[in-house]
PDB file of C-alpha atoms and ligand atoms in Angstrom:
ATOM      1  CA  UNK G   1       0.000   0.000   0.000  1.00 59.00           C
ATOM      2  CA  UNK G   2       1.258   3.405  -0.744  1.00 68.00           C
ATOM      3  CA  UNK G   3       1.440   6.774   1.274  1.00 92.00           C
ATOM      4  CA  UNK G   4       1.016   9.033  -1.176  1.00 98.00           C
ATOM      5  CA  UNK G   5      -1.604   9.528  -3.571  1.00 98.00           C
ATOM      6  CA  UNK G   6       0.532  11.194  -6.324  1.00 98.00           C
ATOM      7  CA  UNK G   7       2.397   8.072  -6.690  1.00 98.00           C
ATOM      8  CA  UNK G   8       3.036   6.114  -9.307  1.00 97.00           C
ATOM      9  CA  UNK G   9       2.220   2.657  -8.948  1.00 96.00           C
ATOM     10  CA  UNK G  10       3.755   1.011 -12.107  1.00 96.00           C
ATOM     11  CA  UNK G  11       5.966   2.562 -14.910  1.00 92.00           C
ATOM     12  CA  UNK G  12       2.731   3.242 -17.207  1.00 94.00           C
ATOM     13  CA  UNK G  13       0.281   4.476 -14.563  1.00 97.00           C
ATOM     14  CA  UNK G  14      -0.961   7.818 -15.668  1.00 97.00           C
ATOM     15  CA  UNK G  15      -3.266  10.002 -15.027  1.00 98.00           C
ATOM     16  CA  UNK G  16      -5.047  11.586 -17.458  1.00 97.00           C
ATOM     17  CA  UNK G  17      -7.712  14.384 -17.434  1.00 96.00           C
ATOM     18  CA  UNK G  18     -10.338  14.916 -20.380  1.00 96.00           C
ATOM     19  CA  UNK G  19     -10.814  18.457 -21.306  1.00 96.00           C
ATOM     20  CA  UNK G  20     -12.960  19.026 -24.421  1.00 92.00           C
ATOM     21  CA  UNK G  21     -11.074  17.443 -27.325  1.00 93.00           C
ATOM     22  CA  UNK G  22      -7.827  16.877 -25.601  1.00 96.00           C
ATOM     23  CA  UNK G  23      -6.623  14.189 -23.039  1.00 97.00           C
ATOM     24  CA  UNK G  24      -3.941  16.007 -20.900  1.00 98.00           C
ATOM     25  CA  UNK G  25      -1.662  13.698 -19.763  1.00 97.00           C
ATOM     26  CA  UNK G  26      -1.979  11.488 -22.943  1.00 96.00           C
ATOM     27  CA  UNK G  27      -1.526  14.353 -25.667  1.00 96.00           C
ATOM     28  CA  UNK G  28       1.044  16.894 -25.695  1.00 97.00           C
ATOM     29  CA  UNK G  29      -0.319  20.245 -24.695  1.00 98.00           C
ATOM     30  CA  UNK G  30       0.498  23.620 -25.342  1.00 98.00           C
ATOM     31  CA  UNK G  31      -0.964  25.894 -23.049  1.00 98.00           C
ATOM     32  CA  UNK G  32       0.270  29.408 -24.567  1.00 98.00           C
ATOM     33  CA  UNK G  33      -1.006  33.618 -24.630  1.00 98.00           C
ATOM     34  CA  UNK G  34      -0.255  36.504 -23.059  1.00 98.00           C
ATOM     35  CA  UNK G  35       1.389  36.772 -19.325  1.00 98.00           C
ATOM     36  CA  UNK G  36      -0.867  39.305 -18.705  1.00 98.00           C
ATOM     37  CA  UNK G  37      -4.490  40.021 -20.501  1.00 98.00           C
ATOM     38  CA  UNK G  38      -3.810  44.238 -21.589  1.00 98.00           C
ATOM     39  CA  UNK G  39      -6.892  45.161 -23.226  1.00 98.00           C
ATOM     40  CA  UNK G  40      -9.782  43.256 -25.204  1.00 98.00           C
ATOM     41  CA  UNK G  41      -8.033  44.237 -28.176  1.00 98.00           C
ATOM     42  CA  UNK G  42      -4.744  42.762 -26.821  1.00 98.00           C
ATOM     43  CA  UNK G  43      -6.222  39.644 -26.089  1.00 98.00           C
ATOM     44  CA  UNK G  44      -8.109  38.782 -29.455  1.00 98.00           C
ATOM     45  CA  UNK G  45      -5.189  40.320 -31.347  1.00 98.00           C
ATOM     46  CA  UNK G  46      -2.704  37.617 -29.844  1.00 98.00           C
ATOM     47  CA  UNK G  47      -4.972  34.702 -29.588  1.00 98.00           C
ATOM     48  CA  UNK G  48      -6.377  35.619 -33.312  1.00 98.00           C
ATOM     49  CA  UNK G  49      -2.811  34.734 -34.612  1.00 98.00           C
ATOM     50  CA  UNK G  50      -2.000  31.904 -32.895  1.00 98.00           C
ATOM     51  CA  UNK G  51      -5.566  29.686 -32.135  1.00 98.00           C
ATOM     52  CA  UNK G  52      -3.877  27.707 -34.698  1.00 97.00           C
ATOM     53  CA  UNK G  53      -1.040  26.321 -32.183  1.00 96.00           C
ATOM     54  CA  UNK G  54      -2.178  25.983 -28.965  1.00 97.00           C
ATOM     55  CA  UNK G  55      -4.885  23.899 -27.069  1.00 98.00           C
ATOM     56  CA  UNK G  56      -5.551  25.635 -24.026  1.00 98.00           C
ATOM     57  CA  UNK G  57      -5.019  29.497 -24.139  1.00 98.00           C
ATOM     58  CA  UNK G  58      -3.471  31.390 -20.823  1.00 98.00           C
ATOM     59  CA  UNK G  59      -4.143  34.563 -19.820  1.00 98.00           C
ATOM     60  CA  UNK G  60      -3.350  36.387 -16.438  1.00 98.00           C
ATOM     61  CA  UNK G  61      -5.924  38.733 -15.548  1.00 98.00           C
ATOM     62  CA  UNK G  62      -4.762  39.451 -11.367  1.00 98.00           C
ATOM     63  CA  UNK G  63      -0.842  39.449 -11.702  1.00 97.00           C
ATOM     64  CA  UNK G  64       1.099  38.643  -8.772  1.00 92.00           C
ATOM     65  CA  UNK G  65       3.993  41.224  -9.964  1.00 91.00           C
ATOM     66  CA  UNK G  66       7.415  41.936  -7.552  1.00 92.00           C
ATOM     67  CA  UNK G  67       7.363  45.408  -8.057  1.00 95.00           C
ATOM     68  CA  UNK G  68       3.600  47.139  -6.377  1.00 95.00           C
ATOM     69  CA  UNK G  69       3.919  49.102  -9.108  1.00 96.00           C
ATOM     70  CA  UNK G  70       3.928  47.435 -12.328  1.00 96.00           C
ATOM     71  CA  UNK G  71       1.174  46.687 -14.380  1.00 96.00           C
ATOM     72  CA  UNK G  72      -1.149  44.344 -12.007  1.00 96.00           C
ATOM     73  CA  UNK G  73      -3.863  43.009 -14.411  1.00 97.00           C
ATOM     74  CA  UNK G  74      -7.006  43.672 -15.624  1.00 98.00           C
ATOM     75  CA  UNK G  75      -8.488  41.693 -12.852  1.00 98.00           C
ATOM     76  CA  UNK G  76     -12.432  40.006 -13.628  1.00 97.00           C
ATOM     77  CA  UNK G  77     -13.412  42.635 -16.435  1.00 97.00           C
ATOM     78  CA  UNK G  78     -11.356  40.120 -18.047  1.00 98.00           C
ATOM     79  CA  UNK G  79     -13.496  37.031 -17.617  1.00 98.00           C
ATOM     80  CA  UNK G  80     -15.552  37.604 -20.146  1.00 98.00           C
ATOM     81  CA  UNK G  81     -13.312  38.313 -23.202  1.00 98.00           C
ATOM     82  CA  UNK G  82     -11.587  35.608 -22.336  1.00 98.00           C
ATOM     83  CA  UNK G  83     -14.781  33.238 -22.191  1.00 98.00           C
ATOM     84  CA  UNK G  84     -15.594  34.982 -25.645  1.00 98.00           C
ATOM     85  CA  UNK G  85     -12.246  33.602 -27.130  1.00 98.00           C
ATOM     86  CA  UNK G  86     -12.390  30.493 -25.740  1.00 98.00           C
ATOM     87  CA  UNK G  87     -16.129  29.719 -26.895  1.00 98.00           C
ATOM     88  CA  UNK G  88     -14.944  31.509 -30.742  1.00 98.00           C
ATOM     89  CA  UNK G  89     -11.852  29.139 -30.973  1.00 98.00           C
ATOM     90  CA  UNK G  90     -13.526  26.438 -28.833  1.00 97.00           C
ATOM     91  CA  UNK G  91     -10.001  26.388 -26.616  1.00 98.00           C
ATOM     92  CA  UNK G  92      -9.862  25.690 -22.732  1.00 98.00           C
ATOM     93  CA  UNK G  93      -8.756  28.731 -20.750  1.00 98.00           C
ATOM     94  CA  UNK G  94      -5.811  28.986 -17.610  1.00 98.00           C
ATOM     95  CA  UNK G  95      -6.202  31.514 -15.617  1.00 98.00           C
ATOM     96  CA  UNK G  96      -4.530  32.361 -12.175  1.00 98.00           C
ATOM     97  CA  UNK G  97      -6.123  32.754  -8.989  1.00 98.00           C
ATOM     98  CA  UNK G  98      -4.316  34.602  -6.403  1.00 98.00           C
ATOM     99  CA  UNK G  99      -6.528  34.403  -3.411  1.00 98.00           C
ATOM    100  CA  UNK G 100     -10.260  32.957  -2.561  1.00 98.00           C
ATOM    101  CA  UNK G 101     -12.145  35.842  -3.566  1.00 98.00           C
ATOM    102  CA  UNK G 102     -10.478  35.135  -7.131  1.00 98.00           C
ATOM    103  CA  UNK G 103     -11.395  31.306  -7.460  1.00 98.00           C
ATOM    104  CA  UNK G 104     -14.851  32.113  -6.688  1.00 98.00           C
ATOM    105  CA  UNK G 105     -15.119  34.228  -9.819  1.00 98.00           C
ATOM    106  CA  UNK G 106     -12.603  32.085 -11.810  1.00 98.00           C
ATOM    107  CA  UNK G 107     -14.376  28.824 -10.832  1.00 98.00           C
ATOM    108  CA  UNK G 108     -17.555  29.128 -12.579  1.00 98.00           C
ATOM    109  CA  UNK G 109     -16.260  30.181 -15.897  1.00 98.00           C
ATOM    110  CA  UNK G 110     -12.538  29.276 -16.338  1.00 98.00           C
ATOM    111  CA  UNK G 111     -11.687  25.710 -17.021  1.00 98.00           C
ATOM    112  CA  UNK G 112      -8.016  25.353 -15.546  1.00 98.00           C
ATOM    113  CA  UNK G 113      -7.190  27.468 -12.753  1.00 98.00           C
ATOM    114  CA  UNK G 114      -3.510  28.254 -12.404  1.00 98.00           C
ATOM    115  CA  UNK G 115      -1.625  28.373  -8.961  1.00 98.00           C
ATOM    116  CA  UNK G 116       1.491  30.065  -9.333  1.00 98.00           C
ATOM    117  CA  UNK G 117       4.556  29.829  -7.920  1.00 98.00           C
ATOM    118  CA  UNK G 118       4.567  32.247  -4.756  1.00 98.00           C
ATOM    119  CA  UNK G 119       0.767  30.248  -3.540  1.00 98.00           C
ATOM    120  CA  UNK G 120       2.815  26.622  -4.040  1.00 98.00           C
ATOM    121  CA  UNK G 121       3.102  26.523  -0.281  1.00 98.00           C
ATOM    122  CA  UNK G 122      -0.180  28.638   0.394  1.00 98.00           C
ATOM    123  CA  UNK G 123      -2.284  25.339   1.878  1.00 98.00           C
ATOM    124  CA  UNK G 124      -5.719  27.011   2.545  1.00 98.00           C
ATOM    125  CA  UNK G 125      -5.645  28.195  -0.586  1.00 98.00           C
ATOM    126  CA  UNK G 126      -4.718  24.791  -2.190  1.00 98.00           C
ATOM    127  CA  UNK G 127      -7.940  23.109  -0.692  1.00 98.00           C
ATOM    128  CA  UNK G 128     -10.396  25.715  -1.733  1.00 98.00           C
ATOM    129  CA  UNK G 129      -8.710  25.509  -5.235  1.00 98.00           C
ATOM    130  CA  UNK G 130      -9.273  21.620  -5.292  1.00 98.00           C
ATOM    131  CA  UNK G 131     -12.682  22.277  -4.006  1.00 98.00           C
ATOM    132  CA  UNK G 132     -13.570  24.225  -7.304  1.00 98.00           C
ATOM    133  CA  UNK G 133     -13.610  20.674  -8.681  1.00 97.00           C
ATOM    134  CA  UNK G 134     -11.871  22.536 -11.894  1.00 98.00           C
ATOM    135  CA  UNK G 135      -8.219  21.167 -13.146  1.00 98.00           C
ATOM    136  CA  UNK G 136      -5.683  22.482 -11.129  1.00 99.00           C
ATOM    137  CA  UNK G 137      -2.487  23.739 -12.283  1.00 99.00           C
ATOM    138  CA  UNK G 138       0.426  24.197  -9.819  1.00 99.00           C
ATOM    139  CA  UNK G 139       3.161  25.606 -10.131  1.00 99.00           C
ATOM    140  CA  UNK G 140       6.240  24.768  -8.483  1.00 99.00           C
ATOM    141  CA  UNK G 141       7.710  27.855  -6.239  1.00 98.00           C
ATOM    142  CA  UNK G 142      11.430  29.013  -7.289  1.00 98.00           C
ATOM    143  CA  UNK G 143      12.704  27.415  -3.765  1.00 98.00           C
ATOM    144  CA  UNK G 144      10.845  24.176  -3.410  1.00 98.00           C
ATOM    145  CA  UNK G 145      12.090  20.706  -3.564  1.00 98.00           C
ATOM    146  CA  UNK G 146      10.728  18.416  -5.653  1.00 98.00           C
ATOM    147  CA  UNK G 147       9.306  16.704  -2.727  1.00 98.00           C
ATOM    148  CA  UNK G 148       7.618  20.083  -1.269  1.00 98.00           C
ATOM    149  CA  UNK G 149       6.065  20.460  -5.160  1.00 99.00           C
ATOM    150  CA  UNK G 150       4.822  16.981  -4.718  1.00 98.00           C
ATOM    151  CA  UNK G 151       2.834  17.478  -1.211  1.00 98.00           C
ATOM    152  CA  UNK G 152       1.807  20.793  -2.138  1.00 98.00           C
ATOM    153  CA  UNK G 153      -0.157  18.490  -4.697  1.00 99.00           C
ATOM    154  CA  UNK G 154      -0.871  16.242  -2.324  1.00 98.00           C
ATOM    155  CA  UNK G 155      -2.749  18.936  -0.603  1.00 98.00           C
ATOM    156  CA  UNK G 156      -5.460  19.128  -3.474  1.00 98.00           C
ATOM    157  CA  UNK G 157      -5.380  15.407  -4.337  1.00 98.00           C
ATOM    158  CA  UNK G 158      -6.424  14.687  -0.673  1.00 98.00           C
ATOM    159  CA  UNK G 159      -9.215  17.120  -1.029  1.00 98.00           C
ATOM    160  CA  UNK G 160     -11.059  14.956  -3.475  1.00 98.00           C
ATOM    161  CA  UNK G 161      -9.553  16.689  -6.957  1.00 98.00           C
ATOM    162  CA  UNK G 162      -7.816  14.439  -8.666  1.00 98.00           C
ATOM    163  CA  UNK G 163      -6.718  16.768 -11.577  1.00 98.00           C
ATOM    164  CA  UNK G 164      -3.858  18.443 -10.485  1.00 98.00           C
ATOM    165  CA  UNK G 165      -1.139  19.504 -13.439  1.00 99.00           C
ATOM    166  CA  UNK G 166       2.436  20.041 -11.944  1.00 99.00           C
ATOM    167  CA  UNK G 167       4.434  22.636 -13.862  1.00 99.00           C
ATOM    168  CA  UNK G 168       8.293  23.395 -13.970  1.00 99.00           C
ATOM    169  CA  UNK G 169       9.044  27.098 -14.183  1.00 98.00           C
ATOM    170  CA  UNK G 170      12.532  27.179 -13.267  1.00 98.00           C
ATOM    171  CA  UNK G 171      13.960  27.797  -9.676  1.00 98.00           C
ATOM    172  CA  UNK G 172      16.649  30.365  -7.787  1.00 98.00           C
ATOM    173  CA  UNK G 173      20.297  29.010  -7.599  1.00 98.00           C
ATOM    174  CA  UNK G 174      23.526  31.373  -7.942  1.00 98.00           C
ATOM    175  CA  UNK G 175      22.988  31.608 -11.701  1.00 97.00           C
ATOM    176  CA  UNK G 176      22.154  35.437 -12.852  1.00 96.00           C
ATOM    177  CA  UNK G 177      22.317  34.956 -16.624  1.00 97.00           C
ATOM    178  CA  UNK G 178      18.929  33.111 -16.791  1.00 98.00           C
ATOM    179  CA  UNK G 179      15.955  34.628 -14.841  1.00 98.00           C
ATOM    180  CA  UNK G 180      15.641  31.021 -13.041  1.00 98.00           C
ATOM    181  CA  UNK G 181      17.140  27.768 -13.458  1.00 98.00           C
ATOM    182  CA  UNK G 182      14.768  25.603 -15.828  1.00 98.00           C
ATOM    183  CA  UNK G 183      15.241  22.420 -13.577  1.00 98.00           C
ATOM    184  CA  UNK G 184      14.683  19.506 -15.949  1.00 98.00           C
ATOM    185  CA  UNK G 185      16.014  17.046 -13.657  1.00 98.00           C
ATOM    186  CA  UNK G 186      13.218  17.688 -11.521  1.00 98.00           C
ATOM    187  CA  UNK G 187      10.915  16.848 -14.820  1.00 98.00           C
ATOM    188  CA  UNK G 188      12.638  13.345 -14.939  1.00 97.00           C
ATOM    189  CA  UNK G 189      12.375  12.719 -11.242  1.00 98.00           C
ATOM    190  CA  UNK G 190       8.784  13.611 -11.224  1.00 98.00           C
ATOM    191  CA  UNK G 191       7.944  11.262 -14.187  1.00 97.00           C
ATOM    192  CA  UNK G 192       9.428   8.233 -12.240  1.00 97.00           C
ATOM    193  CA  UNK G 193       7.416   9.498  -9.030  1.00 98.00           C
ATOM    194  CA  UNK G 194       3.778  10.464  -9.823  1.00 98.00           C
ATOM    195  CA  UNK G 195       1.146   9.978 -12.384  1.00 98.00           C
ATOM    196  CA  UNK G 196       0.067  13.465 -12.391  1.00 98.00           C
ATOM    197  CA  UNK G 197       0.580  15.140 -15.868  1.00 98.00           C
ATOM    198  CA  UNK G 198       4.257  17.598 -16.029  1.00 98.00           C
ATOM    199  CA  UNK G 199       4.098  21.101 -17.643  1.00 98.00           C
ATOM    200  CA  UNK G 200       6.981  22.942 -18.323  1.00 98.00           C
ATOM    201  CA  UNK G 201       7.160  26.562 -18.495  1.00 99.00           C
ATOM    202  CA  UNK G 202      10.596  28.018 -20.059  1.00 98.00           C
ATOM    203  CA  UNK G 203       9.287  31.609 -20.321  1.00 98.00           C
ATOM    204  CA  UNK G 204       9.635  32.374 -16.200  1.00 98.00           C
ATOM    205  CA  UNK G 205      12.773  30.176 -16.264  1.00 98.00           C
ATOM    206  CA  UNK G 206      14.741  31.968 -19.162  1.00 98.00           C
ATOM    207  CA  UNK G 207      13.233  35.481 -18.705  1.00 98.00           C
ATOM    208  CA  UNK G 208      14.587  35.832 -22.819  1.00 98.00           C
ATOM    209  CA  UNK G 209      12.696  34.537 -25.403  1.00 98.00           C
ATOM    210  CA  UNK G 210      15.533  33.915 -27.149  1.00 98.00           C
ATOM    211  CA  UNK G 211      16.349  31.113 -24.679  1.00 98.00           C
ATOM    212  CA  UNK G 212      12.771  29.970 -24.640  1.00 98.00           C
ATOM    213  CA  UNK G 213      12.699  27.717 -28.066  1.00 98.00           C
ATOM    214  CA  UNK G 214      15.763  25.251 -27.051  1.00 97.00           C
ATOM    215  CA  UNK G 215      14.468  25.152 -23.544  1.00 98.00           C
ATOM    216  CA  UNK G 216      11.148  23.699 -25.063  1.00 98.00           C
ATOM    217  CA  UNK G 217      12.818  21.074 -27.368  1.00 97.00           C
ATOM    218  CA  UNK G 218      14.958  20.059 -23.809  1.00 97.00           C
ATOM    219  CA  UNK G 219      11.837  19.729 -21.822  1.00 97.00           C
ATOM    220  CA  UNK G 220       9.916  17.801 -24.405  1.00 97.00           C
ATOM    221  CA  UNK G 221      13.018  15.581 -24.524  1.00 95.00           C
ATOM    222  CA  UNK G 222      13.150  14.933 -20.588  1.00 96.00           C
ATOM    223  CA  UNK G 223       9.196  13.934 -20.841  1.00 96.00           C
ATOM    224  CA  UNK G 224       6.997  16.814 -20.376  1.00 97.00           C
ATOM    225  CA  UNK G 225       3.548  16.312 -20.683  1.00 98.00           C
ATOM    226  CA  UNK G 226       2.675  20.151 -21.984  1.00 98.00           C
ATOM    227  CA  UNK G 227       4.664  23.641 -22.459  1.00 98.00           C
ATOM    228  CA  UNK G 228       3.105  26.749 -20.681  1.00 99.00           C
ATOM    229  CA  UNK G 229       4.331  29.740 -22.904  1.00 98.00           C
ATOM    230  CA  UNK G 230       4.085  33.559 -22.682  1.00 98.00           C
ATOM    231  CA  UNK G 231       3.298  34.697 -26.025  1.00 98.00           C
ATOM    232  CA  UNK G 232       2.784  38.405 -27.358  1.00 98.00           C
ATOM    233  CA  UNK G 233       1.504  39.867 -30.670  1.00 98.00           C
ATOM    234  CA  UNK G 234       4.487  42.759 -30.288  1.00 98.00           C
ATOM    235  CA  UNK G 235       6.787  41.773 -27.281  1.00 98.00           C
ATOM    236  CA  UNK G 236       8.292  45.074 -26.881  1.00 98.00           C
ATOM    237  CA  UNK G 237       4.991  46.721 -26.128  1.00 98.00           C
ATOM    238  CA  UNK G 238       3.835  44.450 -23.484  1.00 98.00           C
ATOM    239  CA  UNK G 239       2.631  45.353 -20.258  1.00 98.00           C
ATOM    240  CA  UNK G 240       4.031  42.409 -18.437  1.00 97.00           C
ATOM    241  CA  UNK G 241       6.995  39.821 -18.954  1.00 98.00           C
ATOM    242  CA  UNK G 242       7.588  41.129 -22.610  1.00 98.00           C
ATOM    243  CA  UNK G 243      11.611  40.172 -22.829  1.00 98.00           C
ATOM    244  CA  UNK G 244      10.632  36.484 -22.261  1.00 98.00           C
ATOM    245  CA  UNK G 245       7.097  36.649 -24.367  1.00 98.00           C
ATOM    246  CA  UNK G 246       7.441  34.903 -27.927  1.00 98.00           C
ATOM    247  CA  UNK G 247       6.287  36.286 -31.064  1.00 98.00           C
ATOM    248  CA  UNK G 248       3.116  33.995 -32.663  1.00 98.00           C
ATOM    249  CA  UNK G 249       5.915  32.879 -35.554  1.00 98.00           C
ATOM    250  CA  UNK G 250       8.337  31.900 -32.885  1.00 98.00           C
ATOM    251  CA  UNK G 251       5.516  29.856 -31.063  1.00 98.00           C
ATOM    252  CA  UNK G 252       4.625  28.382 -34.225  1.00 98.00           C
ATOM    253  CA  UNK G 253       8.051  26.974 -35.152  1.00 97.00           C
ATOM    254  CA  UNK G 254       8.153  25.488 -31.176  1.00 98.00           C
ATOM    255  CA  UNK G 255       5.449  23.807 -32.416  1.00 97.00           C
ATOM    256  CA  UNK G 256       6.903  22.612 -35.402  1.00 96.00           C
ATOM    257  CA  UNK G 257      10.174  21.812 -33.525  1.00 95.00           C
ATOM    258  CA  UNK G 258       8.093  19.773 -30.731  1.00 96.00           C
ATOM    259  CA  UNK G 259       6.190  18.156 -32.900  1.00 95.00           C
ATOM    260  CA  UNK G 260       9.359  16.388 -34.958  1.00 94.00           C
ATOM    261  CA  UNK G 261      10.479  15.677 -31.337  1.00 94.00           C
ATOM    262  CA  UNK G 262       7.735  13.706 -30.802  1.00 94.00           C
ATOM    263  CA  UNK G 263       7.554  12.230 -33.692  1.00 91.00           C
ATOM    264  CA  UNK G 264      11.304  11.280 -33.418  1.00 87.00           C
ATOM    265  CA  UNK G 265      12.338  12.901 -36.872  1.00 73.00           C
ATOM    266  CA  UNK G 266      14.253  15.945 -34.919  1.00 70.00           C
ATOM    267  CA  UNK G 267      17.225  16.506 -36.739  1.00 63.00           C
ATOM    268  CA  UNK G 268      19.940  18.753 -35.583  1.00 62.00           C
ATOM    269  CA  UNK G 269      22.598  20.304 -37.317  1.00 65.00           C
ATOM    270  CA  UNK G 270      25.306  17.379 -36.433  1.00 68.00           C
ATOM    271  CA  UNK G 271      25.179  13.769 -35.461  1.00 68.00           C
ATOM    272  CA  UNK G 272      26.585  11.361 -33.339  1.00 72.00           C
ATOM    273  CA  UNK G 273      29.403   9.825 -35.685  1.00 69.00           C
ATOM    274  CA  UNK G 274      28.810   6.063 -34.654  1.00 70.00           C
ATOM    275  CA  UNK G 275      26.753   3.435 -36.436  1.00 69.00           C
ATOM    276  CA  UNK G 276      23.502   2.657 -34.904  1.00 65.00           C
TER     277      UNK G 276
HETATM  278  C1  LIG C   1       2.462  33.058 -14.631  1.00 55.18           C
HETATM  279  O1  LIG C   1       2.546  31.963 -15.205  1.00 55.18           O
HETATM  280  O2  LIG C   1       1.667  33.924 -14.993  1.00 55.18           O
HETATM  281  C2  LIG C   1       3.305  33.343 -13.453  1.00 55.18           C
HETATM  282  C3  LIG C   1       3.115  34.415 -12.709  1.00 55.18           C
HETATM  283  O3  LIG C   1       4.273  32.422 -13.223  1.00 55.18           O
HETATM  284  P1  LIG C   1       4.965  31.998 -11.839  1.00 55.18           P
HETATM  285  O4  LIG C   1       3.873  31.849 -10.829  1.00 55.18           O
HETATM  286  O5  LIG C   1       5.638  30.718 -12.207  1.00 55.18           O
HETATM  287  O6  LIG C   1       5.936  33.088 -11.496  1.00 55.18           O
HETATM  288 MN1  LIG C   2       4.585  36.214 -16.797  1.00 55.18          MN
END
């Protein structure tokens, strides 16, 4: 008998979470849009171009930014032009909730709701997120241990909600160069340890979106189950997290890139010279 219910029992045990047309956990997802939702404009100009990509659309509407004075979101004006989009394109929607106040106006009309990173260890607020009975999405905080991610899940899963997403977004060490450390070790530990699906999210970890592209090809490599990506319709202008947000070209060729991955047809530039 096992401790844990996040565990993984045998090497295929899975778990896997229907969601209109797509079986998280089973398909590779990409969860993409802006880090922040600007305008109604913004939001339909950004998911207009690239519908075509992604299978569940994000969108931050109360930001949890470092600075009190940056640009803090749109807050629940935004619910609706985000239901809008989602019922035009017929995608799934992520959204963040911050506090409780926020999941009770998420809950009814947003089908993923996103903890981030600074809530991972916020407990009271993991149970009334699991009792929303909508997927969860947790994200792992920039100082936890694998092990800390895991209970944190462990927290909703105990609740009753079985659909809990983990998600890799990179984590503090002494390294400066890259916003976070994209910790894809922890992606192959966690796919030997639990059955619950694996984002990864290279936008927070590499702060550039230069660095974002590779980043996705490693993660799909070290068995991600999904990418969650900030993407932009003009980078520079954005509001929030625009040095990191892709362009909808450079989103589509991650697609392109991940999909050959997947496929096992990825071919790089040079090759192992040995005879296979
Ligand atoms: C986000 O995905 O919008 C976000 C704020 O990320 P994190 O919680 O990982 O910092
Ligand atoms: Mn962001």
């Amino acid at each position: 008998m096992s401790r844990y219910m996040y565990e993984k029992h045998y090497p295929g045990h899975k778990s896997v979470f229907k969601l209109n047309d797509i079986a998280i956990g089973e398909d590779f997802v990409i969860a993409a849009g802006p880090c922040a939702v600007e305008s109604e404009q913004q939001l339909k100009a950004v998911i207009n171009q690239i519908y075509p990509y992604v299978h569940v659309v994000r969108g931050g509407l109360f930001k949890a930014r470092t600075s009190p004075h940056a640009f803090s979101g749109v807050g629940s004006s935004g619910i609706d032009w985000l239901t809008e989009v989602s019922q035009k394109y017929d995608k799934p929607v992520v959204v963040e909730a911050l506090d409780r106040e926020q999941l009770a106006l998420l809950a009814p009309k947003i089908d993923i709701i996103q903890i981030g990173a600074r809530n991972m260890y916020n407990y009271p607020l993991l149970a009334a997120a699991a009792a929303t009975e909508r997927i969860i999405l947790l994200k792992r905080h920039f100082a936890a241990t694998v092990d800390e991610l895991l209970l944190a899940a462990e927290h909703i899963l105990t609740q009753g909600n079985p659909n809990v997403i983990l998600c890799e977004r990179g984590i503090r060490t002494f390294e400066t160069r890259t916003r976070n450390c994209l910790d894809l070790g922890a992606v192959a530990a966690l796919k030997q340890l639990t059955h619950l699906p694996i984002f990864v999210d290279p936008s927070h970890a590499a702060g550039d979106a230069s660095l974002v592209p590779p980043l996705c090809r490693a993660a799909v490599a070290a068995g991600a189950d999904g990418l969650l990506l900030e993407v932009h319709q003009a980078p520079a202008k954005a509001l929030s997290d625009g040095p990191q947000s892709l362009t909808p070209s450079q989103l589509k060729q991650i697609c392109v890139d991940v999909n050959a991955i997947l496929s096992g047809v990825f071919c790089r530039d040079s090759r192992i010279n040995v005879e296979f």
